[in-house]
PDB file of C-alpha atoms in Angstrom:
ATOM      1  CA  MET A  17     -18.795   2.390 -22.536  1.00 45.00           C
ATOM      2  CA  ARG A  18     -18.778  -1.352 -21.825  1.00 54.00           C
ATOM      3  CA  GLU A  19     -21.925  -3.256 -20.950  1.00 60.00           C
ATOM      4  CA  ASP A  20     -20.361  -4.521 -17.719  1.00 75.00           C
ATOM      5  CA  GLN A  21     -19.611  -1.039 -16.392  1.00 87.00           C
ATOM      6  CA  PRO A  22     -21.363  -0.227 -13.093  1.00 92.00           C
ATOM      7  CA  THR A  23     -23.785   2.673 -13.139  1.00 94.00           C
ATOM      8  CA  LEU A  24     -22.979   5.844 -11.228  1.00 95.00           C
ATOM      9  CA  LEU A  25     -25.677   8.457 -10.583  1.00 96.00           C
ATOM     10  CA  ILE A  26     -24.685  12.104 -10.096  1.00 96.00           C
ATOM     11  CA  ILE A  27     -27.331  14.248  -8.357  1.00 96.00           C
ATOM     12  CA  ASP A  28     -26.106  17.833  -8.577  1.00 95.00           C
ATOM     13  CA  ASP A  29     -27.729  21.015  -9.852  1.00 94.00           C
ATOM     14  CA  ASN A  30     -24.394  22.503 -10.983  1.00 94.00           C
ATOM     15  CA  PRO A  31     -23.641  21.448 -14.587  1.00 95.00           C
ATOM     16  CA  GLU A  32     -19.942  22.343 -14.260  1.00 95.00           C
ATOM     17  CA  ASP A  33     -19.567  20.062 -11.238  1.00 95.00           C
ATOM     18  CA  ARG A  34     -21.391  17.242 -13.033  1.00 95.00           C
ATOM     19  CA  GLU A  35     -19.120  17.644 -16.054  1.00 96.00           C
ATOM     20  CA  LEU A  36     -15.997  17.516 -13.868  1.00 95.00           C
ATOM     21  CA  ILE A  37     -17.112  14.302 -12.190  1.00 96.00           C
ATOM     22  CA  ARG A  38     -18.181  12.809 -15.521  1.00 95.00           C
ATOM     23  CA  ARG A  39     -14.766  13.454 -17.069  1.00 95.00           C
ATOM     24  CA  ILE A  40     -12.977  11.827 -14.125  1.00 96.00           C
ATOM     25  CA  LEU A  41     -15.157   8.714 -13.889  1.00 95.00           C
ATOM     26  CA  ARG A  42     -16.621   8.098 -17.346  1.00 92.00           C
ATOM     27  CA  ASP A  43     -13.968   5.542 -18.347  1.00 92.00           C
ATOM     28  CA  SER A  44     -14.930   3.262 -15.447  1.00 92.00           C
ATOM     29  CA  TYR A  45     -18.655   3.879 -14.950  1.00 94.00           C
ATOM     30  CA  GLU A  46     -21.814   4.449 -16.906  1.00 94.00           C
ATOM     31  CA  ILE A  47     -22.816   7.973 -15.855  1.00 95.00           C
ATOM     32  CA  VAL A  48     -26.444   9.023 -15.282  1.00 96.00           C
ATOM     33  CA  GLU A  49     -27.303  12.537 -14.096  1.00 96.00           C
ATOM     34  CA  ALA A  50     -30.069  14.406 -12.289  1.00 95.00           C
ATOM     35  CA  ASP A  51     -30.206  18.063 -11.262  1.00 95.00           C
ATOM     36  CA  GLN A  52     -32.959  17.724  -8.640  1.00 94.00           C
ATOM     37  CA  GLY A  53     -33.191  15.596  -5.500  1.00 92.00           C
ATOM     38  CA  GLU A  54     -36.624  14.145  -6.258  1.00 93.00           C
ATOM     39  CA  ARG A  55     -35.625  13.234  -9.804  1.00 94.00           C
ATOM     40  CA  GLY A  56     -32.402  11.688  -8.518  1.00 93.00           C
ATOM     41  CA  MET A  57     -34.250   9.620  -5.939  1.00 91.00           C
ATOM     42  CA  ALA A  58     -36.665   8.349  -8.586  1.00 93.00           C
ATOM     43  CA  LEU A  59     -33.760   7.449 -10.880  1.00 93.00           C
ATOM     44  CA  ALA A  60     -31.977   5.636  -8.048  1.00 91.00           C
ATOM     45  CA  ALA A  61     -35.059   3.493  -7.457  1.00 90.00           C
ATOM     46  CA  GLU A  62     -35.457   2.852 -11.198  1.00 92.00           C
ATOM     47  CA  ILE A  63     -31.928   2.075 -12.369  1.00 92.00           C
ATOM     48  CA  ARG A  64     -30.430   0.784  -9.070  1.00 91.00           C
ATOM     49  CA  PRO A  65     -26.985   2.391  -9.500  1.00 93.00           C
ATOM     50  CA  ALA A  66     -23.861   1.008  -7.895  1.00 92.00           C
ATOM     51  CA  CYS A  67     -23.006   4.434  -6.500  1.00 93.00           C
ATOM     52  CA  VAL A  68     -24.695   7.810  -6.004  1.00 94.00           C
ATOM     53  CA  LEU A  69     -22.778  11.095  -5.766  1.00 95.00           C
ATOM     54  CA  LEU A  70     -25.160  13.475  -3.996  1.00 95.00           C
ATOM     55  CA  ASP A  71     -24.749  17.239  -3.805  1.00 94.00           C
ATOM     56  CA  TYR A  72     -25.747  18.212  -0.262  1.00 92.00           C
ATOM     57  CA  TYR A  73     -27.369  21.509  -1.319  1.00 91.00           C
ATOM     58  CA  LEU A  74     -29.990  20.979  -4.028  1.00 93.00           C
ATOM     59  CA  PRO A  75     -32.803  23.310  -5.136  1.00 93.00           C
ATOM     60  CA  ASP A  76     -35.579  21.038  -3.834  1.00 93.00           C
ATOM     61  CA  MET A  77     -33.908  19.390  -0.810  1.00 93.00           C
ATOM     62  CA  ASP A  78     -30.699  19.053   1.122  1.00 89.00           C
ATOM     63  CA  GLY A  79     -28.729  15.903   1.872  1.00 87.00           C
ATOM     64  CA  LEU A  80     -30.524  15.144   5.144  1.00 87.00           C
ATOM     65  CA  ASP A  81     -33.887  15.519   3.385  1.00 89.00           C
ATOM     66  CA  PHE A  82     -32.679  12.937   0.872  1.00 90.00           C
ATOM     67  CA  PHE A  83     -31.913  10.456   3.657  1.00 85.00           C
ATOM     68  CA  THR A  84     -35.282  11.150   5.312  1.00 85.00           C
ATOM     69  CA  GLU A  85     -37.260  10.626   2.106  1.00 85.00           C
ATOM     70  CA  ARG A  86     -35.277   7.534   1.207  1.00 83.00           C
ATOM     71  CA  GLY A  87     -36.169   6.065   4.591  1.00 77.00           C
ATOM     72  CA  PRO A  88     -34.343   3.510   6.779  1.00 74.00           C
ATOM     73  CA  GLY A  89     -33.051   0.144   5.639  1.00 67.00           C
ATOM     74  CA  HIS A  90     -31.438   1.320   2.393  1.00 71.00           C
ATOM     75  CA  ASP A  91     -27.787   1.650   3.481  1.00 65.00           C
ATOM     76  CA  ASN A  92     -26.760  -1.234   1.271  1.00 67.00           C
ATOM     77  CA  ASP A  93     -28.846  -0.381  -1.815  1.00 81.00           C
ATOM     78  CA  TYR A  94     -25.940   1.580  -3.284  1.00 89.00           C
ATOM     79  CA  ALA A  95     -22.780   3.382  -2.235  1.00 89.00           C
ATOM     80  CA  LEU A  96     -23.584   6.990  -1.348  1.00 92.00           C
ATOM     81  CA  ILE A  97     -21.010   9.794  -1.338  1.00 93.00           C
ATOM     82  CA  VAL A  98     -22.100  13.304  -0.322  1.00 93.00           C
ATOM     83  CA  LEU A  99     -20.528  16.342  -1.999  1.00 93.00           C
ATOM     84  CA  THR A 100     -20.646  19.898  -0.696  1.00 88.00           C
ATOM     85  CA  GLY A 101     -18.908  23.212  -1.120  1.00 85.00           C
ATOM     86  CA  SER A 102     -19.127  23.818   2.633  1.00 80.00           C
ATOM     87  CA  ASP A 103     -16.332  23.260   5.163  1.00 77.00           C
ATOM     88  CA  ASP A 104     -18.873  22.695   7.952  1.00 78.00           C
ATOM     89  CA  ALA A 105     -17.721  19.508   9.704  1.00 80.00           C
ATOM     90  CA  SER A 106     -21.150  19.071  11.319  1.00 84.00           C
ATOM     91  CA  VAL A 107     -22.660  18.502   7.864  1.00 84.00           C
ATOM     92  CA  ALA A 108     -20.215  15.665   7.208  1.00 83.00           C
ATOM     93  CA  VAL A 109     -20.870  14.100  10.606  1.00 85.00           C
ATOM     94  CA  ALA A 110     -24.653  14.292  10.136  1.00 86.00           C
ATOM     95  CA  CYS A 111     -24.463  12.642   6.717  1.00 85.00           C
ATOM     96  CA  MET A 112     -22.177   9.840   7.903  1.00 84.00           C
ATOM     97  CA  LYS A 113     -24.545   9.140  10.796  1.00 85.00           C
ATOM     98  CA  GLN A 114     -27.429   8.870   8.323  1.00 85.00           C
ATOM     99  CA  GLY A 115     -25.603   6.289   6.220  1.00 83.00           C
ATOM    100  CA  ALA A 116     -23.335   8.116   3.769  1.00 88.00           C
ATOM    101  CA  HIS A 117     -20.281   6.051   2.931  1.00 89.00           C
ATOM    102  CA  ASP A 118     -18.008   9.053   2.352  1.00 90.00           C
ATOM    103  CA  PHE A 119     -18.035  12.843   2.218  1.00 90.00           C
ATOM    104  CA  LEU A 120     -16.022  15.061  -0.146  1.00 92.00           C
ATOM    105  CA  THR A 121     -15.643  18.835  -0.260  1.00 91.00           C
ATOM    106  CA  LYS A 122     -15.990  20.320  -3.737  1.00 91.00           C
ATOM    107  CA  GLY A 123     -12.832  21.892  -5.078  1.00 89.00           C
ATOM    108  CA  ARG A 124     -10.716  20.020  -2.525  1.00 89.00           C
ATOM    109  CA  PHE A 125     -10.450  16.530  -4.015  1.00 92.00           C
ATOM    110  CA  SER A 126      -8.156  15.296  -6.767  1.00 93.00           C
ATOM    111  CA  PRO A 127      -9.246  12.862  -9.499  1.00 94.00           C
ATOM    112  CA  HIS A 128      -7.361  10.105  -7.650  1.00 95.00           C
ATOM    113  CA  GLU A 129      -9.163  10.902  -4.375  1.00 94.00           C
ATOM    114  CA  LEU A 130     -12.554  10.825  -6.093  1.00 95.00           C
ATOM    115  CA  ARG A 131     -11.835   7.484  -7.768  1.00 94.00           C
ATOM    116  CA  ARG A 132     -10.582   6.064  -4.461  1.00 94.00           C
ATOM    117  CA  ALA A 133     -13.627   7.320  -2.548  1.00 93.00           C
ATOM    118  CA  VAL A 134     -15.971   5.647  -5.042  1.00 94.00           C
ATOM    119  CA  ALA A 135     -14.005   2.376  -5.046  1.00 93.00           C
ATOM    120  CA  ASN A 136     -13.799   2.252  -1.228  1.00 91.00           C
ATOM    121  CA  SER A 137     -17.508   3.003  -0.865  1.00 90.00           C
ATOM    122  CA  LEU A 138     -18.389   0.234  -3.309  1.00 91.00           C
ATOM    123  CA  ASP A 139     -16.184  -2.151  -1.310  1.00 89.00           C
ATOM    124  CA  LYS A 140     -17.981  -1.192   1.921  1.00 86.00           C
ATOM    125  CA  VAL A 141     -21.417  -1.843   0.418  1.00 86.00           C
ATOM    126  CA  ALA A 142     -20.301  -5.160  -1.073  1.00 86.00           C
ATOM    127  CA  LEU A 143     -18.845  -6.236   2.249  1.00 84.00           C
ATOM    128  CA  ARG A 144     -21.981  -5.300   4.206  1.00 80.00           C
ATOM    129  CA  ARG A 145     -24.150  -7.181   1.728  1.00 78.00           C
ATOM    130  CA  GLN A 146     -21.982 -10.252   2.125  1.00 77.00           C
ATOM    131  CA  LEU A 147     -22.154 -10.047   5.912  1.00 75.00           C
ATOM    132  CA  GLN A 148     -25.933  -9.612   5.918  1.00 70.00           C
ATOM    133  CA  ALA A 149     -26.343 -12.576   3.606  1.00 68.00           C
ATOM    134  CA  GLN A 150     -24.280 -14.738   5.953  1.00 66.00           C
ATOM    135  CA  GLN A 151     -25.328 -13.662   9.436  1.00 62.00           C
ATOM    136  CA  PHE A 152     -28.527 -15.732   9.770  1.00 55.00           C
ATOM    137  CA  ALA A 153     -26.703 -18.907   8.768  1.00 54.00           C
ATOM    138  CA  LEU A 154     -23.643 -18.294  10.937  1.00 52.00           C
ATOM    139  CA  GLN A 155     -23.659 -21.546  12.889  1.00 51.00           C
ATOM    140  CA  ALA A 156     -24.073 -23.655   9.762  1.00 49.00           C
ATOM    141  CA  SER A 157     -21.351 -21.853   7.834  1.00 53.00           C
ATOM    142  CA  GLU A 158     -18.662 -20.791  10.314  1.00 55.00           C
ATOM    143  CA  THR A 159     -15.829 -22.051   8.151  1.00 52.00           C
ATOM    144  CA  ARG A 160     -17.153 -20.343   5.034  1.00 50.00           C
ATOM    145  CA  LEU A 161     -17.762 -17.063   6.886  1.00 57.00           C
ATOM    146  CA  GLY A 162     -14.285 -17.205   8.408  1.00 58.00           C
ATOM    147  CA  LEU A 163     -12.777 -17.475   4.937  1.00 53.00           C
ATOM    148  CA  LEU A 164     -14.963 -14.614   3.699  1.00 61.00           C
ATOM    149  CA  ILE A 165     -13.746 -12.335   6.483  1.00 70.00           C
ATOM    150  CA  GLU A 166     -10.115 -13.451   6.210  1.00 67.00           C
ATOM    151  CA  HIS A 167      -9.990 -12.521   2.528  1.00 62.00           C
ATOM    152  CA  ALA A 168     -12.142  -9.370   2.777  1.00 66.00           C
ATOM    153  CA  PRO A 169     -10.472  -6.270   1.257  1.00 72.00           C
ATOM    154  CA  ALA A 170     -11.101  -4.274   4.456  1.00 82.00           C
ATOM    155  CA  ALA A 171      -9.880  -4.370   8.055  1.00 90.00           C
ATOM    156  CA  LEU A 172     -12.630  -6.448   9.650  1.00 91.00           C
ATOM    157  CA  ALA A 173     -13.002  -8.518  12.809  1.00 93.00           C
ATOM    158  CA  MET A 174     -15.914 -10.535  14.221  1.00 92.00           C
ATOM    159  CA  PHE A 175     -16.384 -10.991  17.970  1.00 95.00           C
ATOM    160  CA  ASP A 176     -18.683 -12.982  20.249  1.00 94.00           C
ATOM    161  CA  ARG A 177     -20.620 -11.417  23.139  1.00 96.00           C
ATOM    162  CA  ASP A 178     -17.516 -11.564  25.359  1.00 97.00           C
ATOM    163  CA  MET A 179     -15.431  -9.682  22.759  1.00 97.00           C
ATOM    164  CA  ARG A 180     -13.436 -12.788  21.879  1.00 97.00           C
ATOM    165  CA  TYR A 181     -12.254 -13.087  18.298  1.00 96.00           C
ATOM    166  CA  LEU A 182     -14.219 -15.379  15.994  1.00 91.00           C
ATOM    167  CA  ALA A 183     -12.712 -14.311  12.665  1.00 88.00           C
ATOM    168  CA  VAL A 184     -10.412 -11.597  11.383  1.00 90.00           C
ATOM    169  CA  SER A 185      -9.349 -10.327   7.965  1.00 90.00           C
ATOM    170  CA  ARG A 186      -5.763 -10.219   6.769  1.00 91.00           C
ATOM    171  CA  ARG A 187      -6.083  -6.455   6.397  1.00 91.00           C
ATOM    172  CA  TRP A 188      -6.944  -6.195  10.114  1.00 94.00           C
ATOM    173  CA  ARG A 189      -3.736  -8.051  10.970  1.00 94.00           C
ATOM    174  CA  GLU A 190      -1.722  -5.787   8.661  1.00 93.00           C
ATOM    175  CA  ASP A 191      -3.234  -2.493   9.834  1.00 94.00           C
ATOM    176  CA  TYR A 192      -2.583  -3.300  13.501  1.00 95.00           C
ATOM    177  CA  GLY A 193       0.733  -5.156  13.158  1.00 94.00           C
ATOM    178  CA  LEU A 194      -0.617  -8.437  14.573  1.00 96.00           C
ATOM    179  CA  GLY A 195       1.374 -10.782  12.346  1.00 94.00           C
ATOM    180  CA  ASP A 196       0.381 -14.463  12.342  1.00 93.00           C
ATOM    181  CA  GLN A 197      -0.367 -14.807  16.062  1.00 95.00           C
ATOM    182  CA  THR A 198      -3.453 -16.804  17.019  1.00 95.00           C
ATOM    183  CA  LEU A 199      -6.431 -14.522  17.646  1.00 95.00           C
ATOM    184  CA  THR A 200      -9.399 -16.903  17.661  1.00 92.00           C
ATOM    185  CA  ALA A 201     -11.034 -17.152  21.122  1.00 94.00           C
ATOM    186  CA  ARG A 202      -8.719 -14.491  22.587  1.00 97.00           C
ATOM    187  CA  SER A 203     -10.101 -11.304  24.126  1.00 97.00           C
ATOM    188  CA  HIS A 204      -9.903  -8.144  22.048  1.00 98.00           C
ATOM    189  CA  TYR A 205      -8.786  -6.322  25.203  1.00 97.00           C
ATOM    190  CA  GLU A 206      -5.934  -8.768  25.726  1.00 97.00           C
ATOM    191  CA  ILE A 207      -4.688  -8.069  22.213  1.00 97.00           C
ATOM    192  CA  PHE A 208      -5.174  -4.301  22.612  1.00 97.00           C
ATOM    193  CA  PRO A 209      -4.805  -3.416  26.322  1.00 97.00           C
ATOM    194  CA  GLU A 210      -4.576   0.252  25.317  1.00 97.00           C
ATOM    195  CA  ILE A 211      -8.223   0.358  24.183  1.00 97.00           C
ATOM    196  CA  PRO A 212      -9.854   3.290  26.034  1.00 96.00           C
ATOM    197  CA  GLU A 213     -12.918   2.872  28.244  1.00 97.00           C
ATOM    198  CA  ARG A 214     -15.022   4.957  25.862  1.00 97.00           C
ATOM    199  CA  TRP A 215     -14.451   2.352  23.118  1.00 97.00           C
ATOM    200  CA  LYS A 216     -15.380  -0.451  25.495  1.00 98.00           C
ATOM    201  CA  ASP A 217     -18.624   1.397  26.161  1.00 98.00           C
ATOM    202  CA  LEU A 218     -19.240   1.615  22.388  1.00 97.00           C
ATOM    203  CA  HIS A 219     -18.653  -2.139  22.123  1.00 98.00           C
ATOM    204  CA  ARG A 220     -21.263  -2.720  24.858  1.00 97.00           C
ATOM    205  CA  ARG A 221     -23.712  -0.520  22.982  1.00 97.00           C
ATOM    206  CA  GLY A 222     -23.087  -2.527  19.808  1.00 96.00           C
ATOM    207  CA  LEU A 223     -23.705  -5.756  21.742  1.00 97.00           C
ATOM    208  CA  ALA A 224     -27.009  -4.213  22.846  1.00 96.00           C
ATOM    209  CA  GLY A 225     -28.041  -3.802  19.218  1.00 94.00           C
ATOM    210  CA  GLU A 226     -26.829  -0.351  18.131  1.00 95.00           C
ATOM    211  CA  VAL A 227     -25.071   0.356  14.835  1.00 93.00           C
ATOM    212  CA  LEU A 228     -22.308   2.880  15.513  1.00 96.00           C
ATOM    213  CA  ARG A 229     -19.765   4.651  13.336  1.00 94.00           C
ATOM    214  CA  ALA A 230     -17.183   7.428  13.473  1.00 95.00           C
ATOM    215  CA  ASP A 231     -15.774   9.359  10.546  1.00 92.00           C
ATOM    216  CA  GLU A 232     -12.449   9.797  12.339  1.00 93.00           C
ATOM    217  CA  ASP A 233     -11.202   8.757  15.761  1.00 96.00           C
ATOM    218  CA  ARG A 234      -7.850   8.934  17.539  1.00 95.00           C
ATOM    219  CA  PHE A 235      -6.258   5.702  18.821  1.00 96.00           C
ATOM    220  CA  GLU A 236      -3.102   5.955  20.912  1.00 95.00           C
ATOM    221  CA  ARG A 237      -1.134   2.715  20.729  1.00 94.00           C
ATOM    222  CA  MET A 238       0.991   1.175  23.476  1.00 93.00           C
ATOM    223  CA  ASP A 239       4.161   2.475  21.808  1.00 93.00           C
ATOM    224  CA  ARG A 240       2.700   6.044  21.796  1.00 93.00           C
ATOM    225  CA  ARG A 241       2.023   5.981  18.062  1.00 93.00           C
ATOM    226  CA  ILE A 242      -1.198   7.704  17.046  1.00 95.00           C
ATOM    227  CA  GLN A 243      -3.472   5.926  14.606  1.00 96.00           C
ATOM    228  CA  TRP A 244      -6.466   7.717  13.099  1.00 95.00           C
ATOM    229  CA  LEU A 245      -9.369   5.472  12.210  1.00 96.00           C
ATOM    230  CA  HIS A 246     -12.703   5.546  10.470  1.00 94.00           C
ATOM    231  CA  TRP A 247     -14.718   2.764  12.099  1.00 95.00           C
ATOM    232  CA  GLU A 248     -18.103   1.100  12.200  1.00 95.00           C
ATOM    233  CA  ILE A 249     -19.606  -1.334  14.704  1.00 96.00           C
ATOM    234  CA  ARG A 250     -22.515  -3.574  13.727  1.00 92.00           C
ATOM    235  CA  PRO A 251     -24.173  -6.355  15.746  1.00 93.00           C
ATOM    236  CA  TRP A 252     -24.498  -9.771  14.115  1.00 90.00           C
ATOM    237  CA  CYS A 253     -27.323 -12.179  14.821  1.00 84.00           C
ATOM    238  CA  GLU A 254     -27.571 -15.860  15.588  1.00 81.00           C
ATOM    239  CA  ALA A 255     -29.898 -18.077  13.559  1.00 72.00           C
ATOM    240  CA  ASP A 256     -32.653 -17.469  16.142  1.00 80.00           C
ATOM    241  CA  GLY A 257     -32.356 -13.686  15.749  1.00 83.00           C
ATOM    242  CA  GLY A 258     -30.516 -13.054  19.020  1.00 89.00           C
ATOM    243  CA  ILE A 259     -27.397 -10.900  18.994  1.00 93.00           C
ATOM    244  CA  GLY A 260     -24.338 -13.144  18.874  1.00 91.00           C
ATOM    245  CA  GLY A 261     -21.673 -10.432  18.967  1.00 93.00           C
ATOM    246  CA  ILE A 262     -20.391  -7.531  16.908  1.00 95.00           C
ATOM    247  CA  VAL A 263     -18.437  -6.942  13.725  1.00 93.00           C
ATOM    248  CA  ILE A 264     -15.963  -4.062  13.710  1.00 95.00           C
ATOM    249  CA  PHE A 265     -14.897  -2.526  10.407  1.00 94.00           C
ATOM    250  CA  THR A 266     -12.035  -0.018  10.444  1.00 94.00           C
ATOM    251  CA  GLU A 267     -10.150   2.028   7.873  1.00 93.00           C
ATOM    252  CA  ASP A 268      -6.725   3.450   8.754  1.00 93.00           C
ATOM    253  CA  ILE A 269      -6.868   7.132   7.729  1.00 93.00           C
ATOM    254  CA  THR A 270      -3.664   8.132   9.546  1.00 93.00           C
ATOM    255  CA  ALA A 271      -1.843   9.354   6.432  1.00 91.00           C
ATOM    256  CA  ARG A 272      -4.787  11.495   5.354  1.00 88.00           C
ATOM    257  CA  LYS A 273      -5.243  12.938   8.848  1.00 89.00           C
ATOM    258  CA  GLN A 274      -1.556  13.730   9.210  1.00 89.00           C
ATOM    259  CA  ALA A 275      -1.658  15.562   5.883  1.00 87.00           C
ATOM    260  CA  GLU A 276      -4.680  17.581   7.049  1.00 83.00           C
ATOM    261  CA  LEU A 277      -2.983  18.473  10.320  1.00 82.00           C
ATOM    262  CA  ALA A 278       0.181  19.507   8.492  1.00 81.00           C
ATOM    263  CA  LEU A 279      -1.810  21.833   6.227  1.00 81.00           C
ATOM    264  CA  ASN A 280      -3.447  23.464   9.255  1.00 77.00           C
ATOM    265  CA  GLU A 281      -0.144  24.144  11.006  1.00 71.00           C
TER     266      GLU A 281
END
């Protein structure tokens, strides 16, 4: 173990599951374990891990109890991935709504998928922290923020209250095939005329102050291609605290969704 390794906390009452995760991740992370929810929550507050892998069904609480006891305002304290042996999609949806960064079904993920889920969740937390640190100084640091978003490792776009582009990441351009065309000051709906009315309503809700997310959502493009997306909408604030627009984060999960659909056929 190297001193610069990030800490990963496993909260799971099954020792075999903890051992499996430890073997997969021990070369990249310092592993700390707890077999009870309360003990895990206390450890998380004490050691401030980079990532928590939380078993949904624990002897003293379930995953939603964990979120309730942790309280609001902690989404960016650490990356949080929920694990469960259940195939109940409603459990995954409930956890994602409460702030989980990913959800994995035990016995269904490969070592590569676990490593990727942890890495992606850490990227999401890092990105949100960067955005929060910048939002109150937006007017004074527009150029710096634009560079931050452009070089972000995720598909990310920032809009004003009229849904005109302020900044966009390179990954956003790549995921949506936008090339090098000028986006700044152009309407999102001009760039994507195929955006459905239900998404426009979600954008309006974000502009009203809501934080919204979807684990998976279907997007039919103008050329009839289907893109599957995990997305999140967050309002950003002006220096005076007023909402200046929204930031949309998306992850293209088309390949994963197509594989799932193929298995179900």
